[in-house]
PDB file of C-alpha atoms in Angstrom:
ATOM      1  CA  MET A 146      58.971  79.380  51.146  1.00 49.00           C
ATOM      2  CA  PHE A 147      58.044  76.279  52.871  1.00 52.00           C
ATOM      3  CA  GLU A 148      54.848  74.025  51.674  1.00 55.00           C
ATOM      4  CA  TYR A 149      51.976  72.442  53.535  1.00 54.00           C
ATOM      5  CA  HIS A 150      52.229  68.706  52.618  1.00 53.00           C
ATOM      6  CA  ALA A 151      54.855  69.222  49.782  1.00 51.00           C
ATOM      7  CA  SER A 152      55.087  65.368  49.328  1.00 52.00           C
ATOM      8  CA  ASP A 153      51.259  65.559  48.336  1.00 55.00           C
ATOM      9  CA  ASN A 154      51.624  68.292  45.632  1.00 53.00           C
ATOM     10  CA  TYR A 155      54.253  66.977  43.828  1.00 56.00           C
ATOM     11  CA  HIS A 156      53.899  63.857  41.294  1.00 51.00           C
ATOM     12  CA  LEU A 157      56.322  61.620  39.402  1.00 55.00           C
ATOM     13  CA  ARG A 158      54.637  59.044  36.746  1.00 51.00           C
ATOM     14  CA  LEU A 159      51.039  59.854  38.393  1.00 48.00           C
ATOM     15  CA  HIS A 160      52.505  58.979  41.911  1.00 50.00           C
ATOM     16  CA  ARG A 161      52.683  61.258  44.813  1.00 55.00           C
ATOM     17  CA  ALA A 162      56.179  62.067  45.584  1.00 55.00           C
ATOM     18  CA  ARG A 163      56.318  60.171  48.968  1.00 56.00           C
ATOM     19  CA  SER A 164      55.086  56.833  47.470  1.00 57.00           C
ATOM     20  CA  VAL A 165      56.733  56.951  44.438  1.00 62.00           C
ATOM     21  CA  ILE A 166      59.492  54.367  43.576  1.00 62.00           C
ATOM     22  CA  LEU A 167      62.421  55.708  41.638  1.00 66.00           C
ATOM     23  CA  THR A 168      64.651  54.078  38.845  1.00 71.00           C
ATOM     24  CA  ASP A 169      68.278  53.921  39.126  1.00 75.00           C
ATOM     25  CA  SER A 170      69.139  56.686  36.729  1.00 76.00           C
ATOM     26  CA  GLU A 171      66.354  59.086  38.826  1.00 68.00           C
ATOM     27  CA  LEU A 172      67.845  58.292  41.964  1.00 70.00           C
ATOM     28  CA  VAL A 173      71.199  58.872  40.328  1.00 78.00           C
ATOM     29  CA  GLU A 174      70.123  62.345  39.157  1.00 73.00           C
ATOM     30  CA  ILE A 175      68.642  63.207  42.793  1.00 71.00           C
ATOM     31  CA  ARG A 176      71.749  62.244  44.835  1.00 75.00           C
ATOM     32  CA  ALA A 177      73.993  64.299  42.238  1.00 77.00           C
ATOM     33  CA  ALA A 178      71.775  67.309  42.280  1.00 72.00           C
ATOM     34  CA  GLN A 179      71.804  66.852  46.400  1.00 73.00           C
ATOM     35  CA  ARG A 180      75.628  66.439  46.431  1.00 77.00           C
ATOM     36  CA  THR A 181      75.972  69.635  44.198  1.00 74.00           C
ATOM     37  CA  PHE A 182      73.850  72.107  45.450  1.00 72.00           C
ATOM     38  CA  GLU A 183      72.538  71.594  49.205  1.00 74.00           C
ATOM     39  CA  GLY A 184      75.793  69.968  49.988  1.00 81.00           C
ATOM     40  CA  ALA A 185      77.908  72.703  49.052  1.00 85.00           C
ATOM     41  CA  TYR A 186      75.717  74.957  50.619  1.00 86.00           C
ATOM     42  CA  VAL A 187      75.732  73.432  53.730  1.00 87.00           C
ATOM     43  CA  ARG A 188      79.648  72.925  53.582  1.00 90.00           C
ATOM     44  CA  THR A 189      79.936  76.530  53.099  1.00 90.00           C
ATOM     45  CA  ALA A 190      77.780  77.462  56.084  1.00 91.00           C
ATOM     46  CA  LEU A 191      79.933  74.901  58.290  1.00 92.00           C
ATOM     47  CA  GLY A 192      82.989  76.696  57.210  1.00 93.00           C
ATOM     48  CA  GLN A 193      81.441  79.997  58.053  1.00 93.00           C
ATOM     49  CA  PHE A 194      80.197  78.731  61.310  1.00 93.00           C
ATOM     50  CA  SER A 195      83.958  77.211  62.093  1.00 94.00           C
ATOM     51  CA  PHE A 196      85.582  80.686  61.347  1.00 92.00           C
ATOM     52  CA  ALA A 197      83.364  82.307  63.401  1.00 93.00           C
ATOM     53  CA  LEU A 198      84.030  80.045  66.408  1.00 93.00           C
ATOM     54  CA  VAL A 199      87.886  80.352  65.736  1.00 93.00           C
ATOM     55  CA  ILE A 200      87.522  84.495  65.724  1.00 91.00           C
ATOM     56  CA  LEU A 201      85.648  84.295  68.777  1.00 89.00           C
ATOM     57  CA  LYS A 202      87.858  81.854  70.671  1.00 91.00           C
ATOM     58  CA  ILE A 203      91.329  83.331  69.699  1.00 91.00           C
ATOM     59  CA  PHE A 204      90.826  86.883  69.457  1.00 89.00           C
ATOM     60  CA  THR A 205      90.368  89.276  71.955  1.00 87.00           C
ATOM     61  CA  SER A 206      86.763  91.145  72.452  1.00 86.00           C
ATOM     62  CA  GLU A 207      87.439  93.632  70.103  1.00 88.00           C
ATOM     63  CA  PHE A 208      86.781  91.044  67.250  1.00 90.00           C
ATOM     64  CA  TYR A 209      83.931  89.663  68.791  1.00 91.00           C
ATOM     65  CA  SER A 210      81.503  91.525  66.133  1.00 92.00           C
ATOM     66  CA  ILE A 211      83.377  90.209  63.420  1.00 92.00           C
ATOM     67  CA  GLY A 212      82.959  86.461  64.449  1.00 93.00           C
ATOM     68  CA  ALA A 213      79.379  87.415  64.950  1.00 93.00           C
ATOM     69  CA  LEU A 214      79.002  88.751  61.720  1.00 94.00           C
ATOM     70  CA  PHE A 215      80.378  85.615  60.241  1.00 94.00           C
ATOM     71  CA  ALA A 216      77.911  83.239  62.090  1.00 95.00           C
ATOM     72  CA  ILE A 217      74.918  85.465  61.195  1.00 95.00           C
ATOM     73  CA  TYR A 218      76.521  84.946  57.339  1.00 95.00           C
ATOM     74  CA  GLY A 219      76.698  81.288  57.972  1.00 94.00           C
ATOM     75  CA  THR A 220      73.018  81.220  59.197  1.00 95.00           C
ATOM     76  CA  GLY A 221      71.995  83.408  55.860  1.00 94.00           C
ATOM     77  CA  ILE A 222      73.530  80.635  53.802  1.00 93.00           C
ATOM     78  CA  LEU A 223      72.078  77.989  55.879  1.00 91.00           C
ATOM     79  CA  LEU A 224      68.553  79.318  55.314  1.00 91.00           C
ATOM     80  CA  THR A 225      69.582  79.716  51.311  1.00 89.00           C
ATOM     81  CA  SER A 226      70.201  76.114  51.252  1.00 86.00           C
ATOM     82  CA  LEU A 227      66.551  75.388  52.691  1.00 83.00           C
ATOM     83  CA  LEU A 228      65.425  77.679  49.403  1.00 81.00           C
ATOM     84  CA  ARG A 229      67.470  75.797  47.285  1.00 80.00           C
ATOM     85  CA  ARG A 230      66.280  72.559  48.397  1.00 77.00           C
ATOM     86  CA  GLN A 231      62.709  73.400  47.789  1.00 74.00           C
ATOM     87  CA  GLN A 232      63.264  74.530  44.410  1.00 72.00           C
ATOM     88  CA  GLY A 233      65.318  71.305  43.546  1.00 68.00           C
ATOM     89  CA  ASN A 234      61.966  69.580  44.804  1.00 64.00           C
ATOM     90  CA  LYS A 235      60.050  71.504  42.069  1.00 64.00           C
ATOM     91  CA  GLN A 236      62.377  71.001  39.268  1.00 63.00           C
ATOM     92  CA  PHE A 237      62.766  67.484  39.710  1.00 62.00           C
ATOM     93  CA  PHE A 238      58.979  66.447  40.259  1.00 59.00           C
ATOM     94  CA  SER A 239      55.804  67.638  38.545  1.00 57.00           C
ATOM     95  CA  GLU A 240      53.072  69.588  40.125  1.00 56.00           C
ATOM     96  CA  VAL A 241      49.550  68.923  39.536  1.00 56.00           C
ATOM     97  CA  GLY A 242      48.140  72.388  37.919  1.00 58.00           C
ATOM     98  CA  GLU A 243      44.724  73.613  37.526  1.00 61.00           C
ATOM     99  CA  GLY A 244      42.468  70.976  35.334  1.00 59.00           C
ATOM    100  CA  GLY A 245      44.669  67.909  36.970  1.00 56.00           C
ATOM    101  CA  LEU A 246      47.097  68.150  34.402  1.00 58.00           C
ATOM    102  CA  ASN A 247      50.919  67.662  35.177  1.00 57.00           C
ATOM    103  CA  GLU A 248      53.110  70.354  34.655  1.00 59.00           C
ATOM    104  CA  LYS A 249      56.983  69.901  34.820  1.00 58.00           C
ATOM    105  CA  LYS A 250      58.658  72.827  35.915  1.00 57.00           C
ATOM    106  CA  PHE A 251      62.258  73.898  35.596  1.00 56.00           C
ATOM    107  CA  ARG A 252      63.471  76.870  37.249  1.00 60.00           C
ATOM    108  CA  THR A 253      67.541  77.926  37.054  1.00 66.00           C
ATOM    109  CA  SER A 254      68.878  79.211  40.184  1.00 73.00           C
ATOM    110  CA  GLY A 255      69.023  82.833  39.431  1.00 79.00           C
ATOM    111  CA  ASN A 256      67.090  84.050  42.392  1.00 81.00           C
ATOM    112  CA  VAL A 257      69.267  81.773  44.521  1.00 84.00           C
ATOM    113  CA  VAL A 258      72.359  83.365  43.394  1.00 86.00           C
ATOM    114  CA  ALA A 259      70.659  87.013  43.850  1.00 90.00           C
ATOM    115  CA  VAL A 260      70.221  86.117  47.605  1.00 89.00           C
ATOM    116  CA  LEU A 261      73.464  85.071  47.748  1.00 91.00           C
ATOM    117  CA  THR A 262      75.281  87.881  46.215  1.00 93.00           C
ATOM    118  CA  VAL A 263      73.120  90.517  48.173  1.00 94.00           C
ATOM    119  CA  MET A 264      74.292  88.429  51.357  1.00 94.00           C
ATOM    120  CA  SER A 265      77.765  88.659  50.466  1.00 94.00           C
ATOM    121  CA  VAL A 266      78.060  91.894  49.577  1.00 96.00           C
ATOM    122  CA  ALA A 267      76.278  93.292  52.646  1.00 96.00           C
ATOM    123  CA  ALA A 268      78.229  90.633  54.698  1.00 95.00           C
ATOM    124  CA  TYR A 269      81.730  91.916  53.495  1.00 94.00           C
ATOM    125  CA  GLY A 270      80.398  95.515  53.440  1.00 96.00           C
ATOM    126  CA  CYS A 271      79.875  94.803  57.233  1.00 95.00           C
ATOM    127  CA  LEU A 272      83.329  93.186  57.269  1.00 93.00           C
ATOM    128  CA  LEU A 273      84.894  96.336  56.060  1.00 94.00           C
ATOM    129  CA  GLY A 274      83.335  98.794  58.089  1.00 94.00           C
ATOM    130  CA  LEU A 275      83.855  96.538  61.384  1.00 92.00           C
ATOM    131  CA  THR A 276      87.845  96.336  60.430  1.00 91.00           C
ATOM    132  CA  LEU A 277      88.310  99.801  59.658  1.00 91.00           C
ATOM    133  CA  ARG A 278      86.536 100.645  63.122  1.00 89.00           C
ATOM    134  CA  LEU A 279      89.172  98.548  64.893  1.00 83.00           C
ATOM    135  CA  GLY A 280      91.725 101.328  64.549  1.00 73.00           C
ATOM    136  CA  ASP A 281      89.784 103.807  66.565  1.00 69.00           C
TER     137      ASP A 281
END
């Protein structure tokens, strides 16, 4: 998931990612992608952490497992945002492939959507189970 010296592997206009000077339109494109994707995931994770904190502070101890579930779910979303950030960097910059040729790669976010879907279904399944167990 994490790459060693990723800024040396990605290039734009034959410059390494860490030393490239971006045009205004490229900066706007990168900032828009960061606001849309990275910001959305971080805001969602913060919302989950806040909700977990509210549950842990307001309700009695029998609800602690539900609060812990939302905290774990928020952590999963935060880790997914790291995955999406790495894919966004790969999408904007090109990678020097075998033979020294630049290859621009485009990937959809289908795998991120699949990870979030599995996490959400699992979290809400656990939530349903924990809620039904409260009546016992």
